[in-house]
């Protein structure tokens, strides 16, 4: 309690001093930072698995002691005084052994506390180094940890540098795997991030720009998907016309179910109508251009087919004339 009061008095003194002298104060949330460090999360998960195993072992020992007590109470009337005392001594020994094991694993100086401190210490050293770098670079006079015994009376969000600490830890891990070119690009990106940290208005503008960029990319993606869909429908229509032409040429008939065809046509009409309502003027113009291209390709194919037939007829007439000439000779 006295420690808590002294830290509050210290904080009040620092805040008063900062208001009169223009001192720059920042704070971190150590719990938040540790949650963001992948190595700590993985090690913590392994430690929790160990603790769970220890708890299961303790539960087994408790059940064994309980079973011995119940057996003694049941058989007590049949046992001699010496056997009862022997059983009671065995139960007392197992109970003491259980308490010792609990203290060894979960006591104030137990394995769980020791391994937690071993787990946190190297990461805390990195965090303290990162905090020192931020304090020297950004000219902070005081930096507090709001997750410790020091209680914050007031903490404005703009003074929270926890994300900056996380960013530095992430940078350190990434730099070990980057090439020189990537390091140069990373330095430029880090300088931009640091500038944004120093200027909240710039950070807000950057957030708005990012949102607009995401909206533009989404709109372009939707337009691209719509264009691909129109292209697919045009290709299907063109293939259908080719199939019908080939069928007529070969003298075959493509049988269709009239009712299914009518339902399909009605559904297609409804879909096309709904699509037309959703299309913009630019999309309608593109659709008209694609339809014109499709018709031009069909006309071109028809002309090529007609030209081919004329050439075949001419070739046949030429061959017939040559045969007549041969006969006359």
PDB file of C-alpha atoms in Angstrom, residues 68-185:
ATOM      1  CA  UNK A  68      -6.134 -44.554   0.832  1.00  0.00           C
ATOM      2  CA  UNK A  69      -8.154 -42.532   3.362  1.00  0.00           C
ATOM      3  CA  UNK A  70     -11.441 -44.010   2.160  1.00  0.00           C
ATOM      4  CA  UNK A  71     -10.004 -47.536   2.260  1.00  0.00           C
ATOM      5  CA  UNK A  72      -8.740 -46.975   5.815  1.00  0.00           C
ATOM      6  CA  UNK A  73     -12.111 -45.708   6.991  1.00  0.00           C
ATOM      7  CA  UNK A  74     -13.819 -48.724   5.411  1.00  0.00           C
ATOM      8  CA  UNK A  75     -11.388 -51.347   6.796  1.00  0.00           C
ATOM      9  CA  UNK A  76     -10.669 -49.668  10.132  1.00  0.00           C
ATOM     10  CA  UNK A  77     -12.940 -51.996  12.122  1.00  0.00           C
ATOM     11  CA  UNK A  78     -11.099 -55.015  10.720  1.00  0.00           C
ATOM     12  CA  UNK A  79      -7.550 -53.758  11.347  1.00  0.00           C
ATOM     13  CA  UNK A  80      -5.376 -53.847  14.429  1.00  0.00           C
ATOM     14  CA  UNK A  81      -4.128 -50.698  16.097  1.00  0.00           C
ATOM     15  CA  UNK A  82      -0.618 -51.207  14.694  1.00  0.00           C
ATOM     16  CA  UNK A  83      -1.903 -51.569  11.104  1.00  0.00           C
ATOM     17  CA  UNK A  84      -4.098 -48.477  11.492  1.00  0.00           C
ATOM     18  CA  UNK A  85      -1.134 -46.420  12.719  1.00  0.00           C
ATOM     19  CA  UNK A  86       0.997 -47.767   9.862  1.00  0.00           C
ATOM     20  CA  UNK A  87      -1.641 -46.786   7.298  1.00  0.00           C
ATOM     21  CA  UNK A  88      -2.045 -43.326   8.870  1.00  0.00           C
ATOM     22  CA  UNK A  89       1.737 -42.767   8.765  1.00  0.00           C
ATOM     23  CA  UNK A  90       1.769 -43.736   5.075  1.00  0.00           C
ATOM     24  CA  UNK A  91      -1.082 -41.302   4.310  1.00  0.00           C
ATOM     25  CA  UNK A  92       0.669 -38.504   6.260  1.00  0.00           C
ATOM     26  CA  UNK A  93       3.888 -39.155   4.336  1.00  0.00           C
ATOM     27  CA  UNK A  94       2.048 -38.990   0.984  1.00  0.00           C
ATOM     28  CA  UNK A  95       0.266 -35.780   2.008  1.00  0.00           C
ATOM     29  CA  UNK A  96       3.582 -34.152   2.948  1.00  0.00           C
ATOM     30  CA  UNK A  97       5.066 -35.361  -0.329  1.00  0.00           C
ATOM     31  CA  UNK A  98       2.121 -33.814  -2.183  1.00  0.00           C
ATOM     32  CA  UNK A  99       2.542 -30.451  -0.431  1.00  0.00           C
ATOM     33  CA  UNK A 100       6.278 -30.456  -1.190  1.00  0.00           C
ATOM     34  CA  UNK A 101       5.590 -31.185  -4.852  1.00  0.00           C
ATOM     35  CA  UNK A 102       3.028 -28.362  -5.034  1.00  0.00           C
ATOM     36  CA  UNK A 103       5.519 -25.967  -3.458  1.00  0.00           C
ATOM     37  CA  UNK A 104       8.259 -27.128  -5.819  1.00  0.00           C
ATOM     38  CA  UNK A 105       6.134 -26.509  -8.913  1.00  0.00           C
ATOM     39  CA  UNK A 106       3.851 -23.590  -7.975  1.00  0.00           C
ATOM     40  CA  UNK A 107       5.429 -22.035  -4.857  1.00  0.00           C
ATOM     41  CA  UNK A 108       6.850 -18.533  -4.544  1.00  0.00           C
ATOM     42  CA  UNK A 109      10.253 -19.913  -5.622  1.00  0.00           C
ATOM     43  CA  UNK A 110       8.856 -22.790  -7.640  1.00  0.00           C
ATOM     44  CA  UNK A 111       9.617 -23.963 -11.142  1.00  0.00           C
ATOM     45  CA  UNK A 112       6.740 -21.977 -12.700  1.00  0.00           C
ATOM     46  CA  UNK A 113       7.942 -18.631 -11.302  1.00  0.00           C
ATOM     47  CA  UNK A 114      11.597 -19.366 -12.162  1.00  0.00           C
ATOM     48  CA  UNK A 115      10.829 -20.404 -15.732  1.00  0.00           C
ATOM     49  CA  UNK A 116       8.545 -17.395 -16.196  1.00  0.00           C
ATOM     50  CA  UNK A 117      11.345 -15.056 -15.144  1.00  0.00           C
ATOM     51  CA  UNK A 118      13.817 -16.867 -17.435  1.00  0.00           C
ATOM     52  CA  UNK A 119      11.292 -16.581 -20.258  1.00  0.00           C
ATOM     53  CA  UNK A 120      10.545 -12.876 -19.780  1.00  0.00           C
ATOM     54  CA  UNK A 121      14.041 -11.583 -18.961  1.00  0.00           C
ATOM     55  CA  UNK A 122      15.673 -11.700 -22.446  1.00  0.00           C
ATOM     56  CA  UNK A 123      12.563 -10.214 -24.037  1.00  0.00           C
ATOM     57  CA  UNK A 124      12.390  -7.516 -21.340  1.00  0.00           C
ATOM     58  CA  UNK A 125      16.042  -6.673 -22.051  1.00  0.00           C
ATOM     59  CA  UNK A 126      15.161  -6.142 -25.724  1.00  0.00           C
ATOM     60  CA  UNK A 127      12.150  -4.033 -24.731  1.00  0.00           C
ATOM     61  CA  UNK A 128      14.208  -1.859 -22.369  1.00  0.00           C
ATOM     62  CA  UNK A 129      16.815  -1.354 -25.116  1.00  0.00           C
ATOM     63  CA  UNK A 130      14.064  -0.352 -27.556  1.00  0.00           C
ATOM     64  CA  UNK A 131      12.574   2.047 -24.966  1.00  0.00           C
ATOM     65  CA  UNK A 132      15.969   3.625 -24.407  1.00  0.00           C
ATOM     66  CA  UNK A 133      16.445   4.116 -28.170  1.00  0.00           C
ATOM     67  CA  UNK A 134      12.989   5.713 -28.483  1.00  0.00           C
ATOM     68  CA  UNK A 135      13.590   7.953 -25.473  1.00  0.00           C
ATOM     69  CA  UNK A 136      16.919   9.205 -26.862  1.00  0.00           C
ATOM     70  CA  UNK A 137      15.628   9.636 -30.430  1.00  0.00           C
ATOM     71  CA  UNK A 138      12.271  11.223 -29.568  1.00  0.00           C
ATOM     72  CA  UNK A 139      13.617  13.214 -26.588  1.00  0.00           C
ATOM     73  CA  UNK A 140      11.366  11.679 -23.899  1.00  0.00           C
ATOM     74  CA  UNK A 141      12.116  12.680 -20.309  1.00  0.00           C
ATOM     75  CA  UNK A 142      10.014   9.991 -18.588  1.00  0.00           C
ATOM     76  CA  UNK A 143       8.507   6.689 -19.757  1.00  0.00           C
ATOM     77  CA  UNK A 144       6.277   4.620 -17.466  1.00  0.00           C
ATOM     78  CA  UNK A 145       4.845   1.114 -17.607  1.00  0.00           C
ATOM     79  CA  UNK A 146       1.122   1.309 -16.904  1.00  0.00           C
ATOM     80  CA  UNK A 147       0.805  -2.485 -16.430  1.00  0.00           C
ATOM     81  CA  UNK A 148       3.178  -2.461 -13.406  1.00  0.00           C
ATOM     82  CA  UNK A 149       2.563  -1.226  -9.842  1.00  0.00           C
ATOM     83  CA  UNK A 150       2.713   2.344 -11.100  1.00  0.00           C
ATOM     84  CA  UNK A 151      -0.942   3.348 -11.543  1.00  0.00           C
ATOM     85  CA  UNK A 152      -1.753   5.922 -14.191  1.00  0.00           C
ATOM     86  CA  UNK A 153      -4.032   8.714 -13.038  1.00  0.00           C
ATOM     87  CA  UNK A 154      -4.388   9.877 -16.630  1.00  0.00           C
ATOM     88  CA  UNK A 155      -2.922   8.544 -19.858  1.00  0.00           C
ATOM     89  CA  UNK A 156      -3.552  10.359 -23.146  1.00  0.00           C
ATOM     90  CA  UNK A 157      -3.393   8.002 -26.109  1.00  0.00           C
ATOM     91  CA  UNK A 158      -0.918  10.210 -27.966  1.00  0.00           C
ATOM     92  CA  UNK A 159       1.731   9.453 -25.315  1.00  0.00           C
ATOM     93  CA  UNK A 160       1.396   5.659 -25.641  1.00  0.00           C
ATOM     94  CA  UNK A 161       4.570   4.403 -27.342  1.00  0.00           C
ATOM     95  CA  UNK A 162       3.844   0.666 -26.940  1.00  0.00           C
ATOM     96  CA  UNK A 163       3.295   0.234 -30.699  1.00  0.00           C
ATOM     97  CA  UNK A 164       6.609   1.970 -31.366  1.00  0.00           C
ATOM     98  CA  UNK A 165       8.376  -0.530 -29.088  1.00  0.00           C
ATOM     99  CA  UNK A 166       6.671  -3.440 -30.879  1.00  0.00           C
ATOM    100  CA  UNK A 167       7.684  -1.934 -34.230  1.00  0.00           C
ATOM    101  CA  UNK A 168      11.358  -1.700 -33.191  1.00  0.00           C
ATOM    102  CA  UNK A 169      11.386  -5.313 -31.952  1.00  0.00           C
ATOM    103  CA  UNK A 170       9.842  -6.405 -35.273  1.00  0.00           C
ATOM    104  CA  UNK A 171      12.396  -4.359 -37.219  1.00  0.00           C
ATOM    105  CA  UNK A 172      15.281  -6.021 -35.345  1.00  0.00           C
ATOM    106  CA  UNK A 173      13.948  -9.483 -36.211  1.00  0.00           C
ATOM    107  CA  UNK A 174      13.329  -8.577 -39.883  1.00  0.00           C
ATOM    108  CA  UNK A 175      16.717  -6.897 -40.454  1.00  0.00           C
ATOM    109  CA  UNK A 176      18.581 -10.152 -39.886  1.00  0.00           C
ATOM    110  CA  UNK A 177      16.928 -11.640 -42.996  1.00  0.00           C
ATOM    111  CA  UNK A 178      17.030  -8.648 -45.396  1.00  0.00           C
ATOM    112  CA  UNK A 179      19.431  -7.892 -48.253  1.00  0.00           C
ATOM    113  CA  UNK A 180      21.148  -4.489 -48.693  1.00  0.00           C
ATOM    114  CA  UNK A 181      18.488  -3.288 -51.112  1.00  0.00           C
ATOM    115  CA  UNK A 182      15.706  -4.446 -48.823  1.00  0.00           C
ATOM    116  CA  UNK A 183      17.453  -2.772 -45.858  1.00  0.00           C
ATOM    117  CA  UNK A 184      17.521   0.519 -47.757  1.00  0.00           C
ATOM    118  CA  UNK A 185      13.808   0.253 -48.541  1.00  0.00           C
TER     119      UNK A 185
END
